[in-house]
């Protein structure tokens, strides 16, 4: 499984990320596993074709004590097995990594603001 890992995070950052993902509706039935929705414009042609039957599409985010792992395999909410369950093209994968990075950066900025009493 290909994945993108961000490690050496503060435990508080991971906890805040868990809260943020839950607020976004990304909680799963498995503890510490969340879903990050894939923007429709990033889908492959086969995923776009299968969207009505198999979609929406999402990527798994696993939270550890001090790290986060984004699985790069795109899963379909409507089916467990289908040819549309596949990896995105590299540019789209990068955009999804950036989406996770943006969430984490915003959380870290919020934490710094609270810690130092300043607005970033």
C-alpha positions as semicolon CSV with decimal commas, in nm:
position;residue;x (nm);y (nm);z (nm)
1;X;0,000;0,000;0,000
2;X;0,140;0,338;-0,094
3;X;0,093;0,603;0,170
4;X;0,201;0,950;0,279
5;X;0,320;0,975;0,639
6;X;0,371;1,282;0,854
7;X;0,547;1,197;1,177
8;X;0,692;1,370;1,482
9;X;0,371;1,565;1,538
10;X;0,270;1,688;1,880
11;X;0,006;1,469;2,041
12;X;-0,218;1,773;2,074
13;X;-0,196;1,833;1,699
14;X;-0,309;1,477;1,629
15;X;-0,597;1,512;1,877
16;X;-0,706;1,840;1,716
17;X;-0,681;1,679;1,371
18;X;-0,906;1,399;1,496
19;X;-1,160;1,660;1,609
20;X;-1,136;1,845;1,277
21;X;-1,180;1,528;1,070
22;X;-1,479;1,429;1,286
23;X;-1,634;1,775;1,238
24;X;-1,587;1,733;0,860
25;X;-1,792;1,412;0,874
26;X;-1,491;1,189;0,814
27;X;-1,520;0,953;1,112
28;X;-1,533;0,582;1,034
29;X;-1,647;0,285;1,238
30;X;-1,282;0,201;1,314
31;X;-1,109;0,389;1,596
32;X;-0,840;0,631;1,474
33;X;-0,941;0,581;1,107
34;X;-1,097;0,869;0,917
35;X;-1,198;0,948;0,561
36;X;-1,076;1,240;0,353
37;X;-1,309;1,303;0,057
38;X;-1,149;1,323;-0,287
39;X;-1,251;1,629;-0,486
40;X;-1,437;1,528;-0,801
41;X;-1,199;1,718;-1,031
42;X;-0,913;1,493;-0,912
43;X;-1,081;1,164;-1,003
44;X;-0,960;0,938;-1,282
45;X;-1,184;0,892;-1,589
46;X;-1,300;0,549;-1,465
47;X;-1,385;0,693;-1,123
48;X;-1,586;0,972;-1,286
49;X;-1,773;0,713;-1,493
50;X;-1,846;0,500;-1,184
51;X;-1,929;0,792;-0,953
52;X;-2,309;0,745;-0,954
53;X;-2,286;0,376;-0,865
54;X;-1,966;0,350;-0,659
55;X;-1,896;0,698;-0,522
56;X;-1,832;0,911;-0,340
57;X;-1,458;0,849;-0,329
58;X;-1,233;0,895;-0,029
59;X;-0,888;0,822;0,110
60;X;-0,818;0,670;0,449
61;X;-0,640;0,875;0,716
62;X;-0,498;0,678;1,007
63;X;-0,403;0,864;1,324
64;X;-0,128;0,742;1,557
65;X;-0,003;0,902;1,878
66;X;0,241;1,133;1,699
67;X;0,187;1,067;1,329
68;X;-0,069;1,065;1,051
69;X;-0,082;0,828;0,753
70;X;-0,277;0,904;0,437
71;X;-0,338;0,594;0,227
72;X;-0,303;0,692;-0,137
73;X;-0,547;0,425;-0,258
74;X;-0,880;0,584;-0,342
75;X;-1,171;0,385;-0,205
76;X;-1,531;0,386;-0,318
77;X;-1,801;0,427;-0,057
78;X;-2,052;0,230;-0,263
79;X;-1,842;-0,083;-0,331
80;X;-1,557;-0,279;-0,178
81;X;-1,426;-0,418;-0,506
82;X;-1,433;-0,246;-0,841
83;X;-1,188;-0,136;-1,107
84;X;-1,249;0,224;-0,996
85;X;-1,074;0,158;-0,663
86;X;-0,726;0,267;-0,763
87;X;-0,457;0,527;-0,718
88;X;-0,491;0,880;-0,853
89;X;-0,246;1,028;-1,099
90;X;0,063;1,181;-0,925
91;X;-0,055;1,543;-0,949
92;X;-0,389;1,457;-0,788
93;X;-0,214;1,256;-0,515
94;X;-0,002;1,563;-0,443
95;X;-0,315;1,778;-0,413
96;X;-0,463;1,536;-0,159
97;X;-0,134;1,539;0,037
98;X;-0,149;1,918;0,031
99;X;-0,510;1,905;0,158
100;X;-0,392;1,708;0,463
101;X;-0,089;1,933;0,507
102;X;-0,315;2,240;0,501
103;X;-0,536;2,095;0,775
104;X;-0,234;2,019;0,994
105;X;-0,074;2,360;0,933
106;X;-0,397;2,539;1,029
107;X;-0,419;2,334;1,349
108;X;-0,057;2,409;1,438
109;X;-0,110;2,780;1,378
110;X;-0,417;2,774;1,602
111;X;-0,216;2,597;1,873
112;X;0,062;2,856;1,851
113;X;-0,191;3,138;1,869
114;X;-0,337;2,995;2,188
115;X;0,006;2,921;2,335
116;X;0,148;3,267;2,271
117;X;-0,175;3,466;2,278
118;X;-0,123;3,612;1,930
119;X;-0,314;3,592;1,606
120;X;-0,129;3,433;1,312
